[in-house]
Amino acid sequence: MLRGVPLFAGTTDIEQLAIIIRTLGSPRLNQWPELTSLPDYSKIRFPNSVGIHWDNLFPSCTHAVEISLVSNLVVYNPKNRLSASEAVEHNYFH
């Protein structure tokens, strides 16, 4: 959306997960308690990654409202993610 290319462009599911973790940082239980209930949780060892700050990920983005939208959509915990109806009401679209 902001760069014109996929944000998490992995060629396999494992590569895509690695890119997501490298970008967002490691998922944390205090932010997403239901993480441990995912079917394959015990099969994955998450690296300790702090992620990339959105401003560094989109250096050419000059409008904070754009980063605000993306950072509220791309969140591990679905309970903390904007819904579609909330997203279209975001200031980015107005």
PDB file of N, CA and C in Angstrom:
ATOM      1  N   MET A   1       0.819  -1.184   0.000  1.00  0.00           N
ATOM      2  CA  MET A   1       0.000   0.000   0.000  1.00  0.00           C
ATOM      3  C   MET A   1       0.872   1.260   0.000  1.00  0.00           C
ATOM      4  N   LEU A   2       1.842   1.310   0.892  1.00  0.00           N
ATOM      5  CA  LEU A   2       2.676   2.510   0.965  1.00  0.00           C
ATOM      6  C   LEU A   2       3.914   2.414   0.093  1.00  0.00           C
ATOM      7  N   ARG A   3       4.378   1.190  -0.168  1.00  0.00           N
ATOM      8  CA  ARG A   3       5.599   1.037  -0.963  1.00  0.00           C
ATOM      9  C   ARG A   3       5.317   0.507  -2.358  1.00  0.00           C
ATOM     10  N   GLY A   4       4.108   0.051  -2.598  1.00  0.00           N
ATOM     11  CA  GLY A   4       3.767  -0.504  -3.897  1.00  0.00           C
ATOM     12  C   GLY A   4       4.221  -1.938  -4.087  1.00  0.00           C
ATOM     13  N   VAL A   5       4.709  -2.564  -3.034  1.00  0.00           N
ATOM     14  CA  VAL A   5       5.133  -3.968  -3.065  1.00  0.00           C
ATOM     15  C   VAL A   5       4.613  -4.638  -1.792  1.00  0.00           C
ATOM     16  N   PRO A   6       4.502  -5.965  -1.800  1.00  0.00           N
ATOM     17  CA  PRO A   6       4.037  -6.645  -0.590  1.00  0.00           C
ATOM     18  C   PRO A   6       4.948  -6.346   0.604  1.00  0.00           C
ATOM     19  N   LEU A   7       4.350  -6.154   1.747  1.00  0.00           N
ATOM     20  CA  LEU A   7       5.109  -5.858   2.960  1.00  0.00           C
ATOM     21  C   LEU A   7       5.860  -7.091   3.451  1.00  0.00           C
ATOM     22  N   PHE A   8       5.238  -8.258   3.341  1.00  0.00           N
ATOM     23  CA  PHE A   8       5.841  -9.514   3.810  1.00  0.00           C
ATOM     24  C   PHE A   8       5.940 -10.479   2.630  1.00  0.00           C
ATOM     25  N   ALA A   9       6.909 -10.271   1.773  1.00  0.00           N
ATOM     26  CA  ALA A   9       7.004 -11.017   0.521  1.00  0.00           C
ATOM     27  C   ALA A   9       7.871 -12.260   0.645  1.00  0.00           C
ATOM     28  N   GLY A  10       7.407 -13.243   1.373  1.00  0.00           N
ATOM     29  CA  GLY A  10       8.125 -14.506   1.466  1.00  0.00           C
ATOM     30  C   GLY A  10       7.676 -15.453   0.373  1.00  0.00           C
ATOM     31  N   THR A  11       8.555 -16.367  -0.018  1.00  0.00           N
ATOM     32  CA  THR A  11       8.191 -17.338  -1.053  1.00  0.00           C
ATOM     33  C   THR A  11       7.642 -18.628  -0.453  1.00  0.00           C
ATOM     34  N   THR A  12       7.845 -18.830   0.847  1.00  0.00           N
ATOM     35  CA  THR A  12       7.270 -19.981   1.555  1.00  0.00           C
ATOM     36  C   THR A  12       6.631 -19.466   2.838  1.00  0.00           C
ATOM     37  N   ASP A  13       5.827 -20.308   3.466  1.00  0.00           N
ATOM     38  CA  ASP A  13       5.192 -19.881   4.715  1.00  0.00           C
ATOM     39  C   ASP A  13       6.223 -19.611   5.804  1.00  0.00           C
ATOM     40  N   ILE A  14       7.274 -20.403   5.855  1.00  0.00           N
ATOM     41  CA  ILE A  14       8.320 -20.221   6.863  1.00  0.00           C
ATOM     42  C   ILE A  14       9.086 -18.924   6.610  1.00  0.00           C
ATOM     43  N   GLU A  15       9.428 -18.670   5.352  1.00  0.00           N
ATOM     44  CA  GLU A  15      10.133 -17.426   5.020  1.00  0.00           C
ATOM     45  C   GLU A  15       9.252 -16.213   5.318  1.00  0.00           C
ATOM     46  N   GLN A  16       7.978 -16.322   5.005  1.00  0.00           N
ATOM     47  CA  GLN A  16       7.066 -15.211   5.269  1.00  0.00           C
ATOM     48  C   GLN A  16       6.946 -14.954   6.768  1.00  0.00           C
ATOM     49  N   LEU A  17       6.852 -16.009   7.568  1.00  0.00           N
ATOM     50  CA  LEU A  17       6.799 -15.850   9.021  1.00  0.00           C
ATOM     51  C   LEU A  17       8.077 -15.192   9.534  1.00  0.00           C
ATOM     52  N   ALA A  18       9.221 -15.594   8.997  1.00  0.00           N
ATOM     53  CA  ALA A  18      10.497 -14.990   9.404  1.00  0.00           C
ATOM     54  C   ALA A  18      10.520 -13.494   9.078  1.00  0.00           C
ATOM     55  N   ILE A  19       9.996 -13.113   7.921  1.00  0.00           N
ATOM     56  CA  ILE A  19       9.953 -11.700   7.531  1.00  0.00           C
ATOM     57  C   ILE A  19       9.010 -10.931   8.447  1.00  0.00           C
ATOM     58  N   ILE A  20       7.881 -11.520   8.774  1.00  0.00           N
ATOM     59  CA  ILE A  20       6.927 -10.873   9.682  1.00  0.00           C
ATOM     60  C   ILE A  20       7.571 -10.638  11.040  1.00  0.00           C
ATOM     61  N   ILE A  21       8.240 -11.654  11.575  1.00  0.00           N
ATOM     62  CA  ILE A  21       8.889 -11.525  12.888  1.00  0.00           C
ATOM     63  C   ILE A  21      10.012 -10.498  12.839  1.00  0.00           C
ATOM     64  N   ARG A  22      10.791 -10.516  11.768  1.00  0.00           N
ATOM     65  CA  ARG A  22      11.870  -9.540  11.627  1.00  0.00           C
ATOM     66  C   ARG A  22      11.304  -8.112  11.554  1.00  0.00           C
ATOM     67  N   THR A  23      10.134  -7.966  10.954  1.00  0.00           N
ATOM     68  CA  THR A  23       9.521  -6.649  10.790  1.00  0.00           C
ATOM     69  C   THR A  23       8.778  -6.189  12.039  1.00  0.00           C
ATOM     70  N   LEU A  24       7.896  -7.044  12.562  1.00  0.00           N
ATOM     71  CA  LEU A  24       7.066  -6.665  13.714  1.00  0.00           C
ATOM     72  C   LEU A  24       7.744  -6.910  15.051  1.00  0.00           C
ATOM     73  N   GLY A  25       8.777  -7.729  15.039  1.00  0.00           N
ATOM     74  CA  GLY A  25       9.376  -8.174  16.287  1.00  0.00           C
ATOM     75  C   GLY A  25       8.731  -9.487  16.703  1.00  0.00           C
ATOM     76  N   SER A  26       9.301 -10.129  17.674  1.00  0.00           N
ATOM     77  CA  SER A  26       8.760 -11.405  18.144  1.00  0.00           C
ATOM     78  C   SER A  26       7.408 -11.192  18.802  1.00  0.00           C
ATOM     79  N   PRO A  27       6.470 -12.115  18.564  1.00  0.00           N
ATOM     80  CA  PRO A  27       5.187 -11.998  19.263  1.00  0.00           C
ATOM     81  C   PRO A  27       5.399 -12.195  20.760  1.00  0.00           C
ATOM     82  N   ARG A  28       4.733 -11.397  21.556  1.00  0.00           N
ATOM     83  CA  ARG A  28       4.878 -11.432  23.015  1.00  0.00           C
ATOM     84  C   ARG A  28       3.581 -11.899  23.658  1.00  0.00           C
ATOM     85  N   LEU A  29       3.710 -12.780  24.633  1.00  0.00           N
ATOM     86  CA  LEU A  29       2.528 -13.305  25.320  1.00  0.00           C
ATOM     87  C   LEU A  29       1.745 -12.215  26.044  1.00  0.00           C
ATOM     88  N   ASN A  30       2.418 -11.188  26.541  1.00  0.00           N
ATOM     89  CA  ASN A  30       1.685 -10.121  27.229  1.00  0.00           C
ATOM     90  C   ASN A  30       0.846  -9.289  26.260  1.00  0.00           C
ATOM     91  N   GLN A  31       1.180  -9.330  24.969  1.00  0.00           N
ATOM     92  CA  GLN A  31       0.404  -8.618  23.956  1.00  0.00           C
ATOM     93  C   GLN A  31      -0.622  -9.528  23.280  1.00  0.00           C
ATOM     94  N   TRP A  32      -0.349 -10.831  23.307  1.00  0.00           N
ATOM     95  CA  TRP A  32      -1.216 -11.792  22.617  1.00  0.00           C
ATOM     96  C   TRP A  32      -1.257 -13.093  23.419  1.00  0.00           C
ATOM     97  N   PRO A  33      -1.999 -13.120  24.520  1.00  0.00           N
ATOM     98  CA  PRO A  33      -2.039 -14.299  25.390  1.00  0.00           C
ATOM     99  C   PRO A  33      -2.501 -15.569  24.676  1.00  0.00           C
ATOM    100  N   GLU A  34      -3.349 -15.439  23.671  1.00  0.00           N
ATOM    101  CA  GLU A  34      -3.867 -16.608  22.948  1.00  0.00           C
ATOM    102  C   GLU A  34      -2.838 -17.242  22.019  1.00  0.00           C
ATOM    103  N   LEU A  35      -1.680 -16.652  21.902  1.00  0.00           N
ATOM    104  CA  LEU A  35      -0.623 -17.169  21.033  1.00  0.00           C
ATOM    105  C   LEU A  35      -0.341 -18.641  21.308  1.00  0.00           C
ATOM    106  N   THR A  36      -0.300 -19.021  22.569  1.00  0.00           N
ATOM    107  CA  THR A  36       0.041 -20.406  22.924  1.00  0.00           C
ATOM    108  C   THR A  36      -1.042 -21.401  22.533  1.00  0.00           C
ATOM    109  N   SER A  37      -2.234 -20.927  22.212  1.00  0.00           N
ATOM    110  CA  SER A  37      -3.308 -21.844  21.826  1.00  0.00           C
ATOM    111  C   SER A  37      -3.355 -22.090  20.318  1.00  0.00           C
ATOM    112  N   LEU A  38      -2.465 -21.466  19.561  1.00  0.00           N
ATOM    113  CA  LEU A  38      -2.416 -21.724  18.125  1.00  0.00           C
ATOM    114  C   LEU A  38      -1.972 -23.163  17.881  1.00  0.00           C
ATOM    115  N   PRO A  39      -2.523 -23.813  16.850  1.00  0.00           N
ATOM    116  CA  PRO A  39      -2.261 -25.245  16.641  1.00  0.00           C
ATOM    117  C   PRO A  39      -0.791 -25.641  16.571  1.00  0.00           C
ATOM    118  N   ASP A  40       0.046 -24.853  15.934  1.00  0.00           N
ATOM    119  CA  ASP A  40       1.451 -25.226  15.758  1.00  0.00           C
ATOM    120  C   ASP A  40       2.398 -24.436  16.648  1.00  0.00           C
ATOM    121  N   TYR A  41       1.879 -23.812  17.681  1.00  0.00           N
ATOM    122  CA  TYR A  41       2.715 -22.972  18.548  1.00  0.00           C
ATOM    123  C   TYR A  41       3.915 -23.742  19.095  1.00  0.00           C
ATOM    124  N   SER A  42       3.709 -24.960  19.538  1.00  0.00           N
ATOM    125  CA  SER A  42       4.801 -25.731  20.151  1.00  0.00           C
ATOM    126  C   SER A  42       5.852 -26.180  19.132  1.00  0.00           C
ATOM    127  N   LYS A  43       5.553 -26.070  17.849  1.00  0.00           N
ATOM    128  CA  LYS A  43       6.488 -26.483  16.806  1.00  0.00           C
ATOM    129  C   LYS A  43       7.435 -25.357  16.387  1.00  0.00           C
ATOM    130  N   ILE A  44       7.147 -24.140  16.849  1.00  0.00           N
ATOM    131  CA  ILE A  44       7.906 -22.976  16.392  1.00  0.00           C
ATOM    132  C   ILE A  44       8.683 -22.368  17.546  1.00  0.00           C
ATOM    133  N   ARG A  45       9.932 -22.088  17.315  1.00  0.00           N
ATOM    134  CA  ARG A  45      10.746 -21.351  18.285  1.00  0.00           C
ATOM    135  C   ARG A  45      10.933 -19.944  17.729  1.00  0.00           C
ATOM    136  N   PHE A  46      10.334 -18.983  18.405  1.00  0.00           N
ATOM    137  CA  PHE A  46      10.395 -17.608  17.930  1.00  0.00           C
ATOM    138  C   PHE A  46      11.709 -16.964  18.358  1.00  0.00           C
ATOM    139  N   PRO A  47      12.409 -16.327  17.420  1.00  0.00           N
ATOM    140  CA  PRO A  47      13.639 -15.623  17.786  1.00  0.00           C
ATOM    141  C   PRO A  47      13.300 -14.386  18.613  1.00  0.00           C
ATOM    142  N   ASN A  48      14.265 -13.878  19.318  1.00  0.00           N
ATOM    143  CA  ASN A  48      14.064 -12.659  20.097  1.00  0.00           C
ATOM    144  C   ASN A  48      14.382 -11.466  19.200  1.00  0.00           C
ATOM    145  N   SER A  49      13.360 -10.907  18.604  1.00  0.00           N
ATOM    146  CA  SER A  49      13.524  -9.795  17.670  1.00  0.00           C
ATOM    147  C   SER A  49      12.705  -8.603  18.151  1.00  0.00           C
ATOM    148  N   VAL A  50      13.285  -7.418  18.068  1.00  0.00           N
ATOM    149  CA  VAL A  50      12.570  -6.211  18.492  1.00  0.00           C
ATOM    150  C   VAL A  50      11.769  -5.589  17.352  1.00  0.00           C
ATOM    151  N   GLY A  51      12.039  -5.986  16.129  1.00  0.00           N
ATOM    152  CA  GLY A  51      11.301  -5.454  14.991  1.00  0.00           C
ATOM    153  C   GLY A  51      11.900  -4.165  14.458  1.00  0.00           C
ATOM    154  N   ILE A  52      11.233  -3.625  13.470  1.00  0.00           N
ATOM    155  CA  ILE A  52      11.671  -2.410  12.787  1.00  0.00           C
ATOM    156  C   ILE A  52      10.628  -1.332  13.048  1.00  0.00           C
ATOM    157  N   HIS A  53      11.068  -0.158  13.431  1.00  0.00           N
ATOM    158  CA  HIS A  53      10.125   0.941  13.653  1.00  0.00           C
ATOM    159  C   HIS A  53       9.492   1.326  12.317  1.00  0.00           C
ATOM    160  N   TRP A  54       8.209   1.605  12.338  1.00  0.00           N
ATOM    161  CA  TRP A  54       7.477   1.916  11.105  1.00  0.00           C
ATOM    162  C   TRP A  54       8.106   3.062  10.326  1.00  0.00           C
ATOM    163  N   ASP A  55       8.632   4.064  11.006  1.00  0.00           N
ATOM    164  CA  ASP A  55       9.276   5.189  10.309  1.00  0.00           C
ATOM    165  C   ASP A  55      10.486   4.729   9.509  1.00  0.00           C
ATOM    166  N   ASN A  56      11.191   3.714  10.009  1.00  0.00           N
ATOM    167  CA  ASN A  56      12.345   3.175   9.288  1.00  0.00           C
ATOM    168  C   ASN A  56      11.914   2.254   8.154  1.00  0.00           C
ATOM    169  N   LEU A  57      10.768   1.631   8.316  1.00  0.00           N
ATOM    170  CA  LEU A  57      10.260   0.731   7.285  1.00  0.00           C
ATOM    171  C   LEU A  57       9.727   1.508   6.081  1.00  0.00           C
ATOM    172  N   PHE A  58       9.169   2.680   6.354  1.00  0.00           N
ATOM    173  CA  PHE A  58       8.623   3.539   5.303  1.00  0.00           C
ATOM    174  C   PHE A  58       9.279   4.922   5.365  1.00  0.00           C
ATOM    175  N   PRO A  59      10.575   5.021   5.055  1.00  0.00           N
ATOM    176  CA  PRO A  59      11.273   6.304   5.209  1.00  0.00           C
ATOM    177  C   PRO A  59      10.746   7.406   4.293  1.00  0.00           C
ATOM    178  N   SER A  60      10.161   7.049   3.168  1.00  0.00           N
ATOM    179  CA  SER A  60       9.659   8.079   2.254  1.00  0.00           C
ATOM    180  C   SER A  60       8.244   8.531   2.608  1.00  0.00           C
ATOM    181  N   CYS A  61       7.645   7.902   3.580  1.00  0.00           N
ATOM    182  CA  CYS A  61       6.291   8.257   4.004  1.00  0.00           C
ATOM    183  C   CYS A  61       6.356   9.508   4.877  1.00  0.00           C
ATOM    184  N   THR A  62       5.697  10.554   4.428  1.00  0.00           N
ATOM    185  CA  THR A  62       5.773  11.822   5.149  1.00  0.00           C
ATOM    186  C   THR A  62       4.523  12.120   5.971  1.00  0.00           C
ATOM    187  N   HIS A  63       3.521  11.288   5.868  1.00  0.00           N
ATOM    188  CA  HIS A  63       2.269  11.532   6.580  1.00  0.00           C
ATOM    189  C   HIS A  63       2.083  10.501   7.691  1.00  0.00           C
ATOM    190  N   ALA A  64       2.030  10.970   8.915  1.00  0.00           N
ATOM    191  CA  ALA A  64       1.879  10.081  10.068  1.00  0.00           C
ATOM    192  C   ALA A  64       0.585   9.287   9.998  1.00  0.00           C
ATOM    193  N   VAL A  65      -0.431   9.829   9.346  1.00  0.00           N
ATOM    194  CA  VAL A  65      -1.717   9.141   9.270  1.00  0.00           C
ATOM    195  C   VAL A  65      -1.593   7.828   8.489  1.00  0.00           C
ATOM    196  N   GLU A  66      -0.709   7.773   7.501  1.00  0.00           N
ATOM    197  CA  GLU A  66      -0.491   6.544   6.737  1.00  0.00           C
ATOM    198  C   GLU A  66       0.135   5.474   7.617  1.00  0.00           C
ATOM    199  N   ILE A  67       1.158   5.851   8.348  1.00  0.00           N
ATOM    200  CA  ILE A  67       1.820   4.906   9.243  1.00  0.00           C
ATOM    201  C   ILE A  67       0.865   4.482  10.351  1.00  0.00           C
ATOM    202  N   SER A  68       0.038   5.384  10.819  1.00  0.00           N
ATOM    203  CA  SER A  68      -0.950   5.056  11.839  1.00  0.00           C
ATOM    204  C   SER A  68      -1.890   3.958  11.352  1.00  0.00           C
ATOM    205  N   LEU A  69      -2.373   4.075  10.129  1.00  0.00           N
ATOM    206  CA  LEU A  69      -3.278   3.060   9.585  1.00  0.00           C
ATOM    207  C   LEU A  69      -2.591   1.707   9.495  1.00  0.00           C
ATOM    208  N   VAL A  70      -1.431   1.668   8.866  1.00  0.00           N
ATOM    209  CA  VAL A  70      -0.720   0.397   8.689  1.00  0.00           C
ATOM    210  C   VAL A  70      -0.366  -0.225  10.037  1.00  0.00           C
ATOM    211  N   SER A  71       0.129   0.574  10.960  1.00  0.00           N
ATOM    212  CA  SER A  71       0.548   0.024  12.254  1.00  0.00           C
ATOM    213  C   SER A  71      -0.629  -0.480  13.082  1.00  0.00           C
ATOM    214  N   ASN A  72      -1.832  -0.027  12.784  1.00  0.00           N
ATOM    215  CA  ASN A  72      -3.016  -0.528  13.477  1.00  0.00           C
ATOM    216  C   ASN A  72      -3.673  -1.699  12.755  1.00  0.00           C
ATOM    217  N   LEU A  73      -3.269  -1.951  11.524  1.00  0.00           N
ATOM    218  CA  LEU A  73      -3.765  -3.108  10.780  1.00  0.00           C
ATOM    219  C   LEU A  73      -2.839  -4.309  10.919  1.00  0.00           C
ATOM    220  N   VAL A  74      -1.552  -4.052  10.986  1.00  0.00           N
ATOM    221  CA  VAL A  74      -0.551  -5.121  11.018  1.00  0.00           C
ATOM    222  C   VAL A  74      -0.144  -5.354  12.471  1.00  0.00           C
ATOM    223  N   VAL A  75      -0.974  -6.104  13.171  1.00  0.00           N
ATOM    224  CA  VAL A  75      -0.803  -6.382  14.593  1.00  0.00           C
ATOM    225  C   VAL A  75      -1.022  -7.880  14.787  1.00  0.00           C
ATOM    226  N   TYR A  76      -0.170  -8.532  15.571  1.00  0.00           N
ATOM    227  CA  TYR A  76      -0.319  -9.968  15.797  1.00  0.00           C
ATOM    228  C   TYR A  76      -1.684 -10.329  16.372  1.00  0.00           C
ATOM    229  N   ASN A  77      -2.061  -9.686  17.464  1.00  0.00           N
ATOM    230  CA  ASN A  77      -3.290 -10.047  18.163  1.00  0.00           C
ATOM    231  C   ASN A  77      -4.502  -9.496  17.411  1.00  0.00           C
ATOM    232  N   PRO A  78      -5.346 -10.374  16.868  1.00  0.00           N
ATOM    233  CA  PRO A  78      -6.503  -9.892  16.112  1.00  0.00           C
ATOM    234  C   PRO A  78      -7.452  -9.033  16.943  1.00  0.00           C
ATOM    235  N   LYS A  79      -7.455  -9.216  18.255  1.00  0.00           N
ATOM    236  CA  LYS A  79      -8.316  -8.395  19.116  1.00  0.00           C
ATOM    237  C   LYS A  79      -7.858  -6.936  19.145  1.00  0.00           C
ATOM    238  N   ASN A  80      -6.581  -6.704  18.861  1.00  0.00           N
ATOM    239  CA  ASN A  80      -6.019  -5.350  18.882  1.00  0.00           C
ATOM    240  C   ASN A  80      -5.921  -4.723  17.494  1.00  0.00           C
ATOM    241  N   ARG A  81      -6.277  -5.492  16.480  1.00  0.00           N
ATOM    242  CA  ARG A  81      -6.186  -5.049  15.092  1.00  0.00           C
ATOM    243  C   ARG A  81      -7.453  -4.280  14.711  1.00  0.00           C
ATOM    244  N   LEU A  82      -7.325  -3.269  13.858  1.00  0.00           N
ATOM    245  CA  LEU A  82      -8.507  -2.575  13.361  1.00  0.00           C
ATOM    246  C   LEU A  82      -9.368  -3.534  12.555  1.00  0.00           C
ATOM    247  N   SER A  83     -10.666  -3.458  12.740  1.00  0.00           N
ATOM    248  CA  SER A  83     -11.587  -4.220  11.897  1.00  0.00           C
ATOM    249  C   SER A  83     -11.706  -3.483  10.561  1.00  0.00           C
ATOM    250  N   ALA A  84     -12.318  -4.122   9.583  1.00  0.00           N
ATOM    251  CA  ALA A  84     -12.507  -3.475   8.282  1.00  0.00           C
ATOM    252  C   ALA A  84     -13.340  -2.206   8.427  1.00  0.00           C
ATOM    253  N   SER A  85     -14.393  -2.273   9.220  1.00  0.00           N
ATOM    254  CA  SER A  85     -15.241  -1.084   9.387  1.00  0.00           C
ATOM    255  C   SER A  85     -14.501   0.030  10.124  1.00  0.00           C
ATOM    256  N   GLU A  86     -13.647  -0.326  11.077  1.00  0.00           N
ATOM    257  CA  GLU A  86     -12.835   0.687  11.760  1.00  0.00           C
ATOM    258  C   GLU A  86     -11.793   1.273  10.812  1.00  0.00           C
ATOM    259  N   ALA A  87     -11.222   0.423   9.968  1.00  0.00           N
ATOM    260  CA  ALA A  87     -10.183   0.879   9.042  1.00  0.00           C
ATOM    261  C   ALA A  87     -10.726   1.910   8.056  1.00  0.00           C
ATOM    262  N   VAL A  88     -11.911   1.676   7.502  1.00  0.00           N
ATOM    263  CA  VAL A  88     -12.439   2.634   6.521  1.00  0.00           C
ATOM    264  C   VAL A  88     -12.853   3.949   7.175  1.00  0.00           C
ATOM    265  N   GLU A  89     -12.984   3.957   8.488  1.00  0.00           N
ATOM    266  CA  GLU A  89     -13.289   5.196   9.205  1.00  0.00           C
ATOM    267  C   GLU A  89     -12.020   5.930   9.651  1.00  0.00           C
ATOM    268  N   HIS A  90     -10.864   5.311   9.415  1.00  0.00           N
ATOM    269  CA  HIS A  90      -9.583   5.905   9.806  1.00  0.00           C
ATOM    270  C   HIS A  90      -9.361   7.219   9.055  1.00  0.00           C
ATOM    271  N   ASN A  91      -8.651   8.130   9.676  1.00  0.00           N
ATOM    272  CA  ASN A  91      -8.364   9.444   9.075  1.00  0.00           C
ATOM    273  C   ASN A  91      -7.675   9.350   7.717  1.00  0.00           C
ATOM    274  N   TYR A  92      -6.980   8.253   7.456  1.00  0.00           N
ATOM    275  CA  TYR A  92      -6.304   8.071   6.167  1.00  0.00           C
ATOM    276  C   TYR A  92      -7.289   8.231   5.003  1.00  0.00           C
ATOM    277  N   PHE A  93      -8.515   7.782   5.200  1.00  0.00           N
ATOM    278  CA  PHE A  93      -9.513   7.802   4.131  1.00  0.00           C
ATOM    279  C   PHE A  93     -10.384   9.057   4.142  1.00  0.00           C
ATOM    280  N   HIS A  94     -10.100   9.977   5.037  1.00  0.00           N
ATOM    281  CA  HIS A  94     -10.953  11.178   5.135  1.00  0.00           C
ATOM    282  C   HIS A  94     -10.128  12.451   5.027  1.00  0.00           C
TER     283      HIS A  94
END
